[in-house]
């Protein structure tokens, strides 16, 4: 087998090629983890970058909400105990802040550009940063050890992805899509296919894309019409045009592996007739070396509201006439099922985009609010006071901060559920956690990305007039945030997935268990926090009961609001149920208690008020006939 | 007196200069008003423009929520009865759709550009459109008849402003600022000053600006440091730099009149030492002809998130050394008070921006949702169905539509309160309506502009991936919307104004009367609508009682949420209390009932859920010490 597969365990560097650090996230780690609180290392970092990795916050959630201790008692994750993980986070934070974060502004201003020959030039600095990213081994960190990865749990991978995304959303999408393509290949590719592509995708030496969407097949993937026909040599010829292909063409690497959905002759209509093909940008010879350029062309890139550095491509397959050469993955007509393989992870990672932009926006807004002086705050002898002392500015900052922390609890617990669902030794735990991961994923994706938009908007508001000026940079996070509620399944589709499959699918078992657990785990919370949570949990239970007996249009009409109320409750409940943990300063823990109290009082308290909207049903929704809507 | 002042009444064209239509909004009116519903004239208009003026909706609100009939029984507004007004709206809608709306896209793409000589070039088409706008007499329409205006009530002026703004936000700001400058001059200028400038500003032949902000004096206007010293000839010399001056320099007209806040020698600190000066871009000779260029220079224009066609200028006064020539308005050190003269109207007009962008975004999203087909909707035999049939898409459209209609009710009632407060023959009514106008203004501004951002975001979401592509145009409304929560007093300042001055200022009298009126006026509403409104009104009463006895930091912490709950209740209550009115089709009225029901059930129903957040006070708000926020 050409390259790639190694036996598990041991030093991940042993059997690798020339780049000795590839496959390990640990090579450069040497310092001691920062135990003081989110701001202890900031002074140094702040001189270098405007992103300050919230390593202590992340560690606190990993250890006290996501149960990293329990996860690292699983044999395959034994090397990822809290102490080692803390060191990795520290190192990752430094890398993202120093190498990746400085890209975000130039990436926004310059953007990726398509050249006349169909090539795409990324903004200045992206090639060098990507090279260093690969050399340091970060793409492989959370990929299974036996396949050349660092073998970290998914939940730690989520933490790394958070910091990468906060540093630069546009940059982060390239490894994210590569990871998805690679997971697909790992799960459904042949031995030969994995041998040819997997190692290169794991290391990041090549990148991967997911090529699903066509102009008339967006949310309705099954409507796609890209064709695939067999060739004499057993390969396939792909013809068609795909749109919205993230990082579909670029100059970061020598090759890109497109995972393309297409339809074979006589395939059944809809999703049942969709197959998945590997279509490399540059053909790969059996010995792994690069051959001819395949017939895949980037015919244009989109002019977008945000994430300007991420080239969103129209890819044309088979322009030269014969079709692009493709390799069938797995069975014919099974492509849609394969896509679901890594859907939880992919959707969770998009949810993390909401968290990431909110974090970045918060950091900028908080720094501004401490510096900018206007008026005299109540209690100050003289003005002008830093605007952070004005209650309404403080309110916006606390909404951002507490919302970001609550999102992190939800998403990291979601990542942990994926780990436990796949690898816990007890099959009952695996079953329960798998159900939980399925349930939490649409919450992370839909609520997380909606919150990303809302909180980055507050980040602009805190800047006043300066927030509307592009040079300030506050507006970029808001523009960057706006794609996440749309792609990887719109938030409306997430909500439908939630009510139809995740809640109704098991008759409400998983959601009821989750609510019961939250109820029990927050029984000891402070009086005010407990009161609001209990009311929120009760409202969620009522909403759930109603949904389970509702007619389909009524349930669909209620889906988005139900998703929001459940997500808010779960995130707030996880925040409130966190154990305090050891190794954190009193100040840090006091701040956590304060953000928990604020989130309960200001956000969780609003959950019962959403219930009437859920219970309303679809009648008034369709009260205006569609032709009179315009 | 040079030009301008005329005796009231009669044909407004009689005493005017060469442009015979100036001063009258009626010249081109000749057709019959559209009585069928918002979509009756759309087919024709849609071939010409992508803005379809919702004339029937506007007329319905004017007649059945804002009480236009009552207003037109006031003698000075006798010519603005519902029938005549309907014709004016029809004509205005046609003009805005055909002449102004086509500017919005090119304005966004090209933007206004500053040239090396400090001049500013507006995007292609703006000069011609502005010329036609002035020639048709629109700037003068709602200005008092005795001062050369069309003498329409403010509330009808709000309707015209809505359509102008929906057609193009960036364009609309130029007449809006001119109107503010002109109101200031009318109220506080000398006979001579009004003689020189008022007529030209009324007609729009010249434009006006408001020059308040400096880099260290934004929300804190009193911190400004622009200096004014007397000259031998009785004029003043102004030196300093103003920022964020909307339409501060442009090529639409021969002259601009800047209303500049500055500080005279030995002026008291803060707002008590601020004076207001007229600083013309080109000096005006006593006979009204143009003289030398004044020493005012546009040194840069901002690169903004939206409203690209509106040049946001840094203006430098007195670069040549002597200071720009200025003329004191009214008394020294009274400038801040003068600014409050037209504050209600100016803030209401910014609120209307939220309504306007939401309307435009809704129209585009609704058209898209009827055209775009994806998946098969419940109830359809075959797919793909227009996405408007999917409940979650329909939900977003109905949130946009009903929210826009509710905003319109609030803002037009606000405009009517200004009219009745100024001109009603009964002094008790004037007093009550003046208090109401003061109370409604922060609701219109803060809630209206927040809703503008939220609803245009839904407009993007409905477009799916296409919404993120700039060419689609859906993103522009969202970008354009984002400034309105910031300028003309941030929404946080609006909320503080609400709780401190408008609610606590009269011990809650005005707000309690408003809630009682809403309660009485909706007593006959349908069961579900009534239930939600009663609960919302009750929550507002509880919030009000709490606020009136709260300590200042607690009240300030609660301000924004209280503002939102009150605005939602008032807007929803006005929508529900509207009389059905005559002259509207059954279909139109049925649709109004449907949007009212939807808004009550989905939005008003959430009001009681906001109360705990209001009652929370400031304790947890300040739980994290400011130095640990970063």
XYZ file of N, CA and C in Angstrom, chain B residues 292-370:
237
model
N -17.517 83.892 -2.879
C -16.297 83.100 -2.752
C -16.566 81.739 -2.123
N -15.665 80.843 -2.363
C -15.680 79.572 -1.668
C -15.220 79.789 -0.215
N -15.956 79.285 0.736
C -15.588 79.396 2.150
C -14.450 78.428 2.466
N -13.812 78.597 3.601
C -12.663 77.751 3.954
C -13.132 76.462 4.655
N -13.832 75.666 3.926
C -14.312 74.356 4.404
C -13.855 73.325 3.384
N -13.143 72.317 3.844
C -12.608 71.333 2.909
C -12.968 69.927 3.337
N -13.366 69.146 2.379
C -13.556 67.714 2.631
C -12.184 67.055 2.518
N -11.641 66.622 3.642
C -10.287 66.052 3.595
C -10.288 64.540 3.391
N -11.403 63.891 3.664
C -11.504 62.471 3.297
C -12.951 62.034 3.414
N -13.260 60.919 2.763
C -14.570 60.311 3.007
C -14.347 58.874 3.451
N -15.273 58.387 4.255
C -15.098 57.094 4.900
C -15.426 55.936 3.953
N -14.739 54.838 4.178
C -14.981 53.577 3.483
C -15.896 52.753 4.390
N -17.173 52.740 4.056
C -18.156 52.211 4.996
C -18.705 50.839 4.599
N -19.344 50.220 5.584
C -20.006 48.929 5.400
C -21.164 49.025 4.404
N -21.853 50.137 4.385
C -22.998 50.306 3.484
C -23.214 51.768 3.155
N -24.420 52.078 2.660
C -24.765 53.417 2.156
C -23.560 54.068 1.477
N -23.010 53.329 0.502
C -21.771 53.769 -0.150
C -21.923 55.062 -0.944
N -23.135 55.317 -1.423
C -23.313 56.522 -2.237
C -23.375 57.780 -1.384
N -23.639 57.615 -0.092
C -23.714 58.775 0.799
C -22.309 59.114 1.278
N -21.766 60.259 0.848
C -20.402 60.585 1.261
C -20.363 61.010 2.729
N -19.688 60.213 3.546
C -19.525 60.502 4.968
C -18.176 61.197 5.116
N -18.233 62.498 5.405
C -17.044 63.327 5.195
C -16.353 63.730 6.490
N -15.050 63.838 6.391
C -14.281 64.595 7.365
C -14.181 66.005 6.800
N -14.721 66.979 7.516
C -14.695 68.367 7.051
C -13.735 69.166 7.917
N -12.815 69.843 7.246
C -11.873 70.684 7.963
C -12.267 72.141 7.762
N -12.446 72.851 8.856
C -12.843 74.256 8.817
C -11.623 75.123 9.152
N -11.309 76.052 8.259
C -10.256 77.022 8.576
C -8.846 76.569 8.281
N -8.677 75.686 7.310
C -7.338 75.216 6.957
C -6.439 76.343 6.455
N -7.035 77.350 5.821
C -6.214 78.421 5.223
C -5.709 79.397 6.282
N -6.183 79.246 7.536
C -5.569 80.027 8.614
C -6.497 80.965 9.357
N -7.393 81.600 8.673
C -8.245 82.614 9.316
C -9.490 82.015 9.961
N -9.811 80.835 9.553
C -11.072 80.237 10.001
C -12.128 80.382 8.914
N -13.031 79.419 8.871
C -14.148 79.515 7.921
C -15.136 80.559 8.426
N -15.760 81.263 7.510
C -16.708 82.304 7.905
C -18.029 81.666 8.322
N -18.480 82.034 9.528
C -19.725 81.472 10.033
C -20.631 82.541 10.588
N -21.895 82.208 10.707
C -22.894 83.140 11.226
C -23.594 82.487 12.402
N -23.572 83.178 13.524
C -24.179 82.625 14.734
C -25.689 82.475 14.560
N -26.197 81.305 14.946
C -27.643 81.090 14.953
C -28.143 81.354 16.375
N -29.105 82.256 16.497
C -29.708 82.541 17.805
C -28.697 83.065 18.804
N -28.810 82.577 20.032
C -27.966 83.045 21.134
C -26.695 82.214 21.247
N -25.673 82.840 21.748
C -24.439 82.134 22.064
C -24.715 81.072 23.145
N -24.003 79.962 23.043
C -24.076 78.881 24.033
C -25.450 78.203 24.119
N -26.245 78.386 23.096
C -27.570 77.750 23.095
C -27.692 76.669 22.029
N -26.564 76.313 21.443
C -26.590 75.390 20.293
C -27.210 74.037 20.591
N -26.894 73.501 21.765
C -27.410 72.164 22.070
C -28.926 72.170 22.156
N -29.449 73.192 22.783
C -30.903 73.298 22.884
C -31.539 73.355 21.500
N -30.913 74.115 20.614
C -31.476 74.215 19.257
C -31.516 72.855 18.573
N -30.482 72.051 18.847
C -30.428 70.726 18.219
C -31.633 69.877 18.622
N -32.120 70.133 19.835
C -33.254 69.333 20.291
C -34.551 69.739 19.600
N -34.546 70.895 18.949
C -35.749 71.371 18.283
C -36.330 70.334 17.338
N -35.461 69.811 16.494
C -35.994 68.900 15.477
C -35.590 67.463 15.773
N -35.250 67.203 17.046
C -34.744 65.875 17.356
C -35.789 64.781 17.164
N -37.024 65.042 17.619
C -38.059 64.025 17.429
C -38.186 63.661 15.963
N -38.271 64.682 15.111
C -38.460 64.404 13.690
C -37.244 63.697 13.102
N -36.048 64.169 13.452
C -34.836 63.567 12.892
C -34.715 62.109 13.327
N -34.989 61.851 14.596
C -34.879 60.475 15.086
C -35.958 59.575 14.483
N -37.139 60.138 14.338
C -38.197 59.364 13.689
C -37.807 59.021 12.255
N -37.212 59.987 11.558
C -36.816 59.709 10.175
C -35.730 58.644 10.088
N -34.852 58.580 11.093
C -33.867 57.495 11.113
C -34.563 56.166 11.422
N -35.548 56.212 12.305
C -36.339 54.999 12.535
C -36.955 54.491 11.243
N -37.435 55.432 10.448
C -38.042 55.067 9.166
C -37.041 54.335 8.258
N -35.768 54.592 8.435
C -34.773 53.835 7.664
C -34.886 52.339 7.944
N -35.139 51.999 9.214
C -35.308 50.587 9.553
C -36.504 49.981 8.834
N -37.609 50.734 8.848
C -38.798 50.299 8.115
C -38.499 50.160 6.621
N -37.798 51.133 6.088
C -37.562 51.180 4.644
C -36.697 50.009 4.157
N -35.597 49.743 4.845
C -34.749 48.637 4.404
C -35.474 47.308 4.570
N -36.284 47.200 5.626
C -37.037 45.958 5.835
C -38.045 45.757 4.699
N -38.703 46.821 4.289
C -39.669 46.740 3.190
C -38.973 46.314 1.891
N -37.863 46.942 1.594
C -37.160 46.620 0.346
C -36.662 45.170 0.363
N -36.105 44.794 1.495
C -35.592 43.441 1.646
C -36.722 42.422 1.538
N -37.858 42.755 2.157
C -39.009 41.866 2.086
C -39.470 41.678 0.646
N -39.572 42.772 -0.078
C -40.061 42.672 -1.460
C -39.166 41.755 -2.289
N -37.863 41.921 -2.104
C -36.945 41.088 -2.882
C -37.032 39.626 -2.444
N -37.103 39.409 -1.157
C -37.147 38.037 -0.642
C -38.445 37.334 -1.044
N -39.554 38.066 -0.991
C -40.839 37.457 -1.354
C -40.840 37.068 -2.827
N -40.325 37.947 -3.669
C -40.273 37.632 -5.098
C -39.391 36.406 -5.341
N -38.281 36.346 -4.627
C -37.377 35.202 -4.780
C -38.042 33.910 -4.309
N -38.728 33.986 -3.191
C -39.330 32.781 -2.606
C -40.457 32.226 -3.470
N -41.066 33.085 -4.269
C -42.100 32.598 -5.181
C -41.506 31.982 -6.439
